[in-house]
XYZ file of C-alpha atoms in Angstrom:
312
model
C -41.885 -49.230 86.264
C -43.641 -48.026 83.250
C -47.427 -47.020 83.097
C -49.534 -47.073 80.242
C -51.966 -43.882 79.712
C -53.932 -42.280 77.394
C -50.903 -39.829 77.390
C -48.339 -42.360 76.685
C -46.165 -44.311 78.955
C -45.165 -42.793 82.396
C -41.862 -43.716 83.195
C -40.133 -44.177 86.656
C -43.056 -45.008 88.413
C -42.709 -45.833 92.056
C -46.167 -46.011 93.535
C -49.522 -46.402 91.875
C -53.063 -46.651 93.784
C -56.193 -47.892 91.723
C -59.678 -47.522 91.716
C -61.624 -50.717 92.782
C -62.292 -51.571 89.225
C -58.609 -51.751 88.421
C -58.322 -48.115 86.591
C -54.964 -45.972 87.731
C -56.336 -43.366 90.430
C -53.049 -41.913 90.919
C -49.104 -42.393 90.551
C -46.029 -41.102 92.057
C -43.102 -40.836 89.593
C -39.374 -41.109 90.138
C -38.102 -39.626 86.522
C -38.893 -37.066 84.625
C -42.165 -37.269 82.134
C -43.942 -34.910 79.831
C -47.505 -34.688 79.742
C -49.564 -32.989 76.890
C -52.882 -31.720 77.675
C -54.296 -29.422 74.770
C -51.854 -26.767 74.011
C -49.675 -27.486 77.315
C -46.787 -29.379 78.075
C -46.695 -30.278 81.933
C -43.901 -31.806 84.017
C -45.231 -33.575 86.811
C -43.048 -33.647 90.252
C -40.550 -36.406 90.183
C -37.904 -35.227 92.598
C -38.270 -34.750 96.398
C -36.696 -31.342 97.669
C -37.210 -32.366 101.386
C -37.894 -29.100 102.656
C -40.821 -27.243 101.122
C -42.400 -29.166 98.536
C -45.081 -32.381 98.614
C -43.952 -35.238 97.295
C -46.633 -37.805 96.503
C -49.434 -38.489 93.913
C -47.520 -36.976 90.869
C -50.286 -37.178 88.864
C -53.903 -38.461 89.303
C -56.924 -39.798 86.934
C -60.259 -39.842 86.431
C -61.636 -43.341 85.975
C -62.185 -42.706 82.379
C -58.162 -42.530 82.062
C -58.566 -38.616 81.944
C -55.946 -36.477 83.902
C -57.600 -35.198 87.213
C -54.385 -33.396 88.416
C -50.797 -32.716 88.135
C -48.289 -31.597 90.903
C -45.702 -29.805 88.974
C -41.849 -30.125 89.282
C -41.498 -26.374 88.764
C -43.680 -23.592 88.566
C -44.848 -23.101 85.349
C -47.132 -20.486 83.711
C -50.273 -21.141 81.830
C -52.859 -19.431 79.386
C -56.396 -18.806 81.177
C -59.467 -16.805 80.786
C -57.828 -13.888 83.443
C -54.654 -14.451 81.829
C -51.024 -15.897 82.065
C -50.804 -17.305 85.808
C -47.991 -19.279 87.439
C -48.941 -22.656 88.919
C -47.370 -25.444 90.847
C -50.567 -27.301 90.965
C -53.314 -27.872 88.230
C -56.729 -29.921 88.618
C -58.371 -30.821 85.245
C -61.955 -31.461 84.438
C -62.193 -34.752 82.545
C -62.650 -32.718 79.260
C -59.092 -31.379 79.703
C -60.044 -28.040 80.728
C -58.388 -26.258 83.617
C -60.972 -26.710 86.751
C -58.482 -25.177 89.585
C -54.983 -23.880 89.588
C -52.781 -23.255 93.036
C -49.632 -20.719 92.160
C -48.153 -22.453 95.252
C -48.081 -26.016 96.629
C -46.004 -26.086 99.681
C -46.622 -28.380 102.722
C -46.698 -26.322 105.978
C -44.203 -27.946 108.639
C -42.154 -26.885 111.515
C -39.588 -26.137 108.946
C -41.777 -24.262 106.534
C -44.455 -22.361 107.827
C -47.471 -20.532 106.336
C -45.580 -17.350 106.682
C -42.635 -18.779 104.294
C -45.327 -19.657 101.833
C -46.971 -16.606 101.944
C -44.005 -14.610 101.156
C -43.175 -16.624 97.855
C -46.677 -15.805 96.761
C -47.094 -13.278 93.817
C -49.594 -10.597 93.582
C -52.260 -11.414 91.057
C -55.225 -8.831 89.457
C -58.691 -9.779 88.382
C -61.012 -7.719 86.688
C -64.858 -8.129 87.570
C -67.922 -6.578 86.693
C -68.331 -5.374 90.214
C -64.557 -4.139 90.570
C -60.562 -5.217 90.374
C -59.386 -7.521 92.970
C -55.676 -7.879 93.572
C -53.431 -9.435 96.012
C -52.103 -12.864 96.794
C -54.647 -15.908 96.117
C -54.168 -19.462 97.582
C -56.388 -20.809 94.685
C -58.646 -20.086 91.486
C -61.290 -22.255 90.461
C -62.959 -21.966 87.003
C -65.904 -22.938 85.191
C -65.498 -25.859 82.460
C -66.039 -23.202 79.798
C -62.926 -21.048 81.201
C -64.281 -18.280 83.401
C -63.538 -17.895 87.147
C -65.749 -19.595 89.518
C -64.264 -18.636 92.654
C -60.967 -17.084 94.225
C -59.501 -18.141 97.292
C -57.467 -15.540 99.295
C -54.743 -16.249 101.921
C -56.128 -16.138 105.722
C -54.294 -13.155 106.578
C -55.758 -11.012 103.217
C -58.854 -8.675 103.532
C -60.370 -7.207 100.533
C -63.027 -4.425 100.329
C -65.466 -5.813 97.593
C -68.381 -3.632 96.079
C -71.572 -6.050 96.729
C -74.930 -5.377 95.606
C -75.425 -4.180 99.116
C -72.626 -1.732 99.361
C -69.007 -1.989 100.105
C -67.987 -5.324 102.201
C -64.944 -6.216 104.024
C -64.632 -9.757 102.763
C -61.877 -12.735 104.072
C -61.543 -16.118 102.628
C -62.794 -15.265 99.351
C -65.679 -14.709 96.773
C -67.282 -16.658 94.092
C -68.941 -15.391 90.877
C -71.556 -16.488 88.353
C -70.649 -17.382 84.697
C -71.161 -13.562 83.384
C -68.717 -12.656 86.532
C -71.490 -11.011 88.619
C -71.066 -11.518 92.025
C -72.289 -14.752 93.591
C -71.001 -15.164 97.249
C -68.360 -13.817 99.686
C -67.700 -14.229 103.247
C -67.545 -11.169 105.477
C -64.661 -10.469 107.696
C -66.625 -8.793 110.134
C -70.073 -8.943 111.207
C -71.898 -6.557 108.369
C -75.582 -5.451 108.752
C -77.374 -6.430 105.731
C -80.854 -5.207 105.159
C -83.173 -8.189 104.206
C -86.818 -8.728 103.364
C -87.310 -9.389 106.826
C -85.328 -6.581 108.861
C -81.680 -5.521 109.231
C -79.379 -8.843 110.135
C -75.709 -8.940 111.003
C -74.207 -11.479 108.595
C -71.240 -13.381 110.194
C -70.235 -17.042 110.089
C -68.174 -17.971 113.087
C -67.434 -21.404 111.627
C -66.358 -20.068 108.239
C -63.194 -22.718 107.183
C -61.540 -20.845 104.674
C -60.523 -24.008 102.743
C -61.737 -22.538 99.818
C -64.184 -19.999 98.285
C -66.585 -21.995 96.555
C -69.319 -21.713 99.210
C -69.683 -18.342 100.996
C -72.184 -17.356 104.089
C -73.620 -14.275 101.857
C -75.074 -14.980 98.867
C -76.719 -12.986 95.772
C -78.970 -14.178 92.805
C -77.809 -13.216 89.544
C -79.532 -9.800 89.448
C -77.941 -8.586 92.665
C -81.221 -9.598 95.206
C -79.923 -11.136 98.335
C -80.368 -14.988 98.405
C -79.124 -15.860 101.668
C -77.053 -15.346 104.383
C -75.477 -16.850 107.920
C -75.381 -15.469 110.844
C -74.254 -16.256 114.388
C -75.697 -12.821 115.971
C -79.282 -12.682 115.273
C -82.439 -15.044 115.803
C -85.718 -14.904 114.256
C -89.087 -15.375 115.991
C -91.891 -16.267 113.781
C -95.744 -16.163 114.537
C -98.621 -17.810 112.427
C -101.902 -16.368 111.888
C -102.985 -18.731 114.702
C -100.759 -16.949 117.185
C -98.180 -19.909 117.216
C -94.574 -18.893 117.746
C -91.841 -20.804 116.550
C -88.160 -19.384 117.353
C -84.975 -20.125 115.215
C -81.604 -19.136 116.458
C -77.885 -20.268 116.437
C -77.278 -23.672 118.368
C -74.572 -24.511 120.821
C -72.597 -27.623 120.322
C -69.863 -28.755 122.877
C -65.904 -28.035 121.844
C -64.140 -31.287 120.379
C -61.463 -30.039 122.631
C -63.227 -29.159 125.866
C -66.634 -30.689 126.118
C -67.446 -28.186 128.953
C -67.120 -25.271 126.332
C -69.360 -24.546 123.565
C -69.091 -23.565 119.551
C -72.116 -21.572 118.104
C -73.356 -23.417 115.020
C -74.988 -20.511 112.950
C -78.185 -19.909 111.431
C -78.798 -19.933 107.820
C -81.430 -17.576 106.294
C -82.746 -17.958 102.488
C -84.890 -15.618 100.681
C -86.903 -16.222 97.383
C -89.429 -13.365 96.730
C -91.907 -13.556 99.614
C -90.526 -16.802 100.762
C -88.165 -17.416 103.633
C -86.376 -20.894 104.597
C -84.311 -21.595 107.508
C -81.739 -23.754 108.179
C -82.688 -25.433 104.677
C -85.792 -26.897 105.616
C -88.490 -24.750 107.236
C -90.007 -22.399 104.790
C -92.651 -19.257 105.544
C -94.620 -16.758 103.515
C -93.547 -13.356 104.380
C -96.937 -12.344 104.038
C -98.858 -14.991 106.065
C -96.926 -14.759 109.066
C -95.405 -12.063 111.625
C -91.581 -12.485 111.269
C -89.169 -10.567 114.052
C -85.510 -10.250 113.913
C -83.847 -10.054 117.548
C -80.493 -10.347 118.859
C -78.682 -13.812 119.721
C -76.425 -13.881 123.139
C -74.690 -16.687 124.922
C -73.197 -16.539 128.512
C -69.556 -16.048 127.631
C -68.674 -18.744 130.067
C -70.156 -21.098 127.466
C -68.116 -20.185 124.905
C -64.929 -21.513 123.943
C -61.847 -19.544 123.588
C -61.899 -16.672 121.215
C -59.677 -13.441 120.763
C -62.896 -11.625 120.946
C -66.745 -11.394 121.065
C -67.524 -10.605 117.497
C -68.677 -14.174 116.999
C -71.409 -14.223 119.587
C -72.529 -10.841 119.868
């Protein structure tokens, strides 16, 4: 079967999915094809190796027919703003510029583990205004203009990153502004941050690590603290009339054991003299008294953990 696209005919199409309007959403290929995007020539996956690689949706498209992503038959190298990178999976903007790259694209099964995939990963280096990051990277996210937007680390990796509030041990990844200044990081351990309302330990016990686009510790472009997530503190706010409002991490039943509880961290944002809690309540630090206190829970209520760092 052939498929007519704005990049020419694709041969050996074995499976097609379409948008509700009939436009092609993605396809799986069984023959070799070459797709040219800008200066790059890409060969989408067309052979199932049966062990490590996923074999589905070789090419996907935006509704206007532009290529959205390509799973490559073999690892290729591409030129980016941070140099030449090896990739097995590429996601594009509709403009044709590279949006995301994944140096590896293996499937994790009982026959191919995360450790097996990690061993294949190459060390990559990135130079930012705040320092150099070197290590094994799961994915790199770019702005449409070509600059790096975020780096996602392998789960077992930890990096020391120089942030506007000092050196922080980071897990999962970081994101940057277009000028390269640090935007967000995910602290690997509870880390005390001096905030406009006092010291708070930044740590998100629910951080997922799927990507590093959004993290729990956020900075403004000028380096000022913008937001943090904490599983270890609560805040008590008293207004001029003496009314007390308390915000603290909440508890919800664990999906696998309803008799145990998971912690939903507290999100605190800072904007000059204003503080926003959980994206809703806003307080003026000049008109209220704000006190930061510790948040603890009965360990018997917690879901199983290797330690109690997430709960204090």
